[in-house]
Short mmCIF file of C-alpha atoms and ligand atoms in Angstrom, two decimals:
data_model
loop_
_atom_site.label_atom_id
_atom_site.label_comp_id
_atom_site.label_asym_id
_atom_site.label_seq_id
_atom_site.Cartn_x
_atom_site.Cartn_y
_atom_site.Cartn_z
CA MET Z 1 -20.44 -48.81 35.03
CA ALA Z 2 -19.15 -47.07 31.89
CA ILE Z 3 -18.85 -47.51 28.04
CA GLN Z 4 -15.36 -48.09 27.33
CA ARG Z 5 -13.22 -48.94 24.28
CA THR Z 6 -10.53 -51.36 24.26
CA TYR Z 7 -7.92 -52.63 21.84
CA VAL Z 8 -8.13 -56.38 20.83
CA MET Z 9 -5.90 -58.23 18.21
CA ILE Z 10 -6.07 -61.86 17.05
CA LYS Z 11 -2.54 -62.97 16.91
CA PRO Z 12 -1.06 -64.79 14.08
CA ASP Z 13 -1.57 -68.17 15.65
CA GLY Z 14 -5.16 -67.22 15.96
CA VAL Z 15 -5.59 -66.27 12.28
CA LYS Z 16 -3.46 -69.35 10.97
CA ARG Z 17 -5.90 -71.73 12.99
CA GLY Z 18 -8.83 -70.44 11.30
CA LEU Z 19 -10.29 -68.77 14.69
CA ILE Z 20 -11.15 -65.44 13.35
CA GLY Z 21 -14.91 -66.29 13.00
CA GLU Z 22 -15.13 -68.04 16.38
CA ILE Z 23 -13.43 -65.24 18.23
CA ILE Z 24 -15.70 -62.51 16.49
CA ARG Z 25 -18.63 -64.35 17.43
CA ARG Z 26 -17.71 -64.70 21.07
CA ILE Z 27 -17.13 -60.84 21.10
CA GLU Z 28 -20.34 -60.29 19.49
CA ASN Z 29 -22.41 -62.93 21.52
CA LYS Z 30 -21.19 -61.07 24.68
CA GLY Z 31 -22.93 -58.02 23.54
CA LEU Z 32 -19.74 -55.84 22.70
CA ARG Z 33 -19.74 -54.06 19.38
CA ILE Z 34 -16.70 -53.85 16.92
CA VAL Z 35 -16.29 -50.26 15.90
CA ALA Z 36 -13.00 -50.75 13.98
CA LEU Z 37 -11.68 -53.77 12.47
CA LYS Z 38 -8.89 -54.76 9.92
CA MET Z 39 -6.26 -57.58 9.01
CA LEU Z 40 -2.68 -56.45 8.57
CA ARG Z 41 0.60 -57.69 8.96
CA LEU Z 42 2.43 -55.76 11.92
CA SER Z 43 5.55 -53.95 11.19
CA ARG Z 44 8.62 -54.75 13.59
CA GLU Z 45 8.31 -51.05 14.68
CA LYS Z 46 4.59 -51.24 15.41
CA ALA Z 47 4.93 -54.54 17.23
CA GLU Z 48 7.93 -53.21 19.47
CA GLU Z 49 5.58 -50.07 20.22
CA LEU Z 50 2.39 -52.25 21.13
CA TYR Z 51 4.64 -54.35 23.42
CA SER Z 52 6.95 -51.58 24.60
CA VAL Z 53 6.34 -52.35 28.35
CA HIS Z 54 7.87 -55.59 27.77
CA ARG Z 55 10.98 -54.40 26.34
CA GLY Z 56 14.13 -55.99 27.93
CA LYS Z 57 12.33 -59.18 29.11
CA PRO Z 58 13.62 -62.26 28.17
CA PHE Z 59 10.75 -63.32 25.93
CA PHE Z 60 10.45 -59.81 24.24
CA GLU Z 61 12.55 -60.76 20.97
CA SER Z 62 10.64 -63.98 20.62
CA LEU Z 63 7.42 -62.03 20.99
CA ILE Z 64 8.32 -59.48 18.34
CA GLU Z 65 8.89 -62.40 15.95
CA PHE Z 66 5.76 -64.33 16.61
CA VAL Z 67 3.39 -61.34 16.44
CA THR Z 68 5.13 -60.24 12.98
CA SER Z 69 5.24 -63.91 11.80
CA GLY Z 70 1.99 -63.42 9.81
CA PRO Z 71 -1.41 -61.54 9.62
CA VAL Z 72 -3.27 -60.41 12.71
CA VAL Z 73 -6.78 -59.16 13.04
CA ALA Z 74 -7.12 -55.82 14.79
CA MET Z 75 -10.05 -54.55 16.55
CA ILE Z 76 -11.55 -51.75 18.66
CA VAL Z 77 -14.22 -53.16 20.64
CA GLU Z 78 -16.93 -51.09 22.63
CA GLY Z 79 -19.15 -51.72 25.37
CA GLU Z 80 -19.98 -51.51 28.91
CA GLU Z 81 -16.79 -52.06 30.87
CA ALA Z 82 -15.07 -53.49 27.52
CA VAL Z 83 -11.61 -53.33 28.92
CA ASN Z 84 -12.26 -55.84 31.96
CA VAL Z 85 -15.04 -57.54 29.87
CA MET Z 86 -12.64 -58.45 27.20
CA ARG Z 87 -10.10 -59.56 29.57
CA THR Z 88 -12.46 -61.93 31.20
CA LEU Z 89 -13.18 -63.39 27.70
CA ILE Z 90 -9.53 -64.06 26.81
CA GLY Z 91 -8.56 -65.43 30.15
CA PRO Z 92 -5.20 -65.57 31.80
CA THR Z 93 -1.77 -65.20 29.73
CA ASP Z 94 -0.93 -68.86 30.05
CA GLY Z 95 -3.01 -71.16 27.75
CA ARG Z 96 -2.16 -74.12 29.99
CA LYS Z 97 -3.67 -72.30 33.05
CA ALA Z 98 -6.42 -70.57 31.34
CA PRO Z 99 -9.92 -71.95 32.25
CA PRO Z 100 -12.17 -73.47 29.72
CA GLY Z 101 -14.75 -71.37 28.43
CA THR Z 102 -12.31 -68.51 27.88
CA ILE Z 103 -10.69 -68.16 24.50
CA ARG Z 104 -7.19 -69.00 25.67
CA GLY Z 105 -8.47 -71.62 27.86
CA ASP Z 106 -10.35 -73.27 24.79
CA PHE Z 107 -7.64 -72.86 22.27
CA ALA Z 108 -4.22 -72.18 23.53
CA LEU Z 109 -1.65 -74.57 25.29
CA SER Z 110 1.24 -72.03 25.33
CA VAL Z 111 2.33 -68.94 27.07
CA GLN Z 112 3.53 -67.14 23.95
CA GLU Z 113 1.12 -68.48 21.14
CA ASN Z 114 -2.06 -67.68 23.19
CA ILE Z 115 -4.41 -66.62 20.24
CA ILE Z 116 -5.37 -63.16 21.29
CA HIS Z 117 -4.42 -59.82 22.73
CA ALA Z 118 -6.79 -57.39 24.67
CA ALA Z 119 -5.62 -54.29 26.39
CA ASP Z 120 -5.11 -54.41 30.19
CA SER Z 121 -6.52 -50.99 31.20
CA VAL Z 122 -8.29 -48.15 29.71
CA LYS Z 123 -4.77 -46.21 29.32
CA SER Z 124 -3.28 -49.07 27.51
CA ALA Z 125 -6.28 -49.45 25.32
CA GLU Z 126 -6.01 -45.65 24.17
CA ARG Z 127 -2.25 -46.01 23.64
CA GLU Z 128 -2.40 -49.12 21.53
CA MET Z 129 -5.58 -48.63 19.45
CA TRP Z 130 -3.71 -45.56 17.94
CA ILE Z 131 -0.62 -47.52 16.89
CA VAL Z 132 -2.66 -49.67 14.49
CA PHE Z 133 -5.73 -47.37 13.66
CA SER Z 134 -6.31 -43.83 12.50
CA LYS Z 135 -9.51 -41.92 13.89
CA GLU Z 136 -11.18 -42.34 10.26
CA GLU Z 137 -11.10 -45.99 10.76
CA VAL Z 138 -13.48 -45.93 13.63
CA VAL Z 139 -17.32 -45.99 13.33
CA SER Z 140 -19.89 -44.71 15.54
CA TYR Z 141 -23.34 -46.30 15.66
P1 LIG G 1 -1.32 -60.67 28.27
O1 LIG G 1 -1.24 -60.76 27.07
O2 LIG G 1 -2.26 -61.67 29.03
O3 LIG G 1 -1.72 -59.21 28.76
P2 LIG G 1 1.57 -60.10 29.05
O4 LIG G 1 2.06 -60.38 30.29
O5 LIG G 1 1.22 -58.57 28.90
O6 LIG G 1 0.33 -60.95 28.80
O7 LIG G 1 2.38 -60.48 27.78
C1 LIG G 1 2.10 -60.16 26.64
C2 LIG G 1 2.42 -61.27 25.69
O8 LIG G 1 3.87 -61.73 25.74
C3 LIG G 1 1.58 -62.67 25.97
O9 LIG G 1 0.23 -62.42 25.86
C4 LIG G 1 2.51 -63.70 25.41
O10 LIG G 1 2.28 -63.95 23.98
C5 LIG G 1 3.83 -63.18 25.76
N1 LIG G 1 4.38 -63.57 26.95
C6 LIG G 1 4.22 -63.29 28.06
N2 LIG G 1 5.06 -64.00 29.03
C7 LIG G 1 5.50 -64.65 28.21
C8 LIG G 1 6.64 -65.87 28.61
O11 LIG G 1 6.76 -65.92 29.84
N3 LIG G 1 7.33 -66.49 27.59
C9 LIG G 1 7.05 -66.15 26.31
N4 LIG G 1 6.03 -65.38 25.96
C10 LIG G 1 5.35 -64.49 26.83
MG1 LIG G 2 -0.63 -57.33 28.53
#
């Protein structure tokens, strides 16, 4: 067991649908702490960097267009096993298959427009959070 930090991002569809409060509520109810938070529109450059592992895949271009299509809410979330706990809270990638009770299971019916991103490992989290945040934007309690 260890305290971890993860990178979480409400995607443009989640923001457009008015789910910011609902999602933050679920994260806080779980007992995780938000240590950095901002709303921004991702540049194409930052979006391509965030999703660089998917470069070359058939959905890459469409994914970049989608995540740059409107504002996102980016967060650094901290807590016990935060990486895996956040992945469990969001559910599997495909909203049609994600179980009820998960964020994607409750709000998404698409594989691309699936409301939220959360880093899949401590290493990914460390890489992704510094694409969007600077050290000064992270608080400590
Ligand atoms: P994850 O978000 O659950 O980690 P990844 O496989 O890392 O899923 O894919 C990143 C994002 O790319 C997904 O959240 C989704 O928005 C999009 N995506 C993944 N696979 C597909 C696909 O087959 N078609 C369209 N979009 C996809
Ligand atoms: Mg992923």
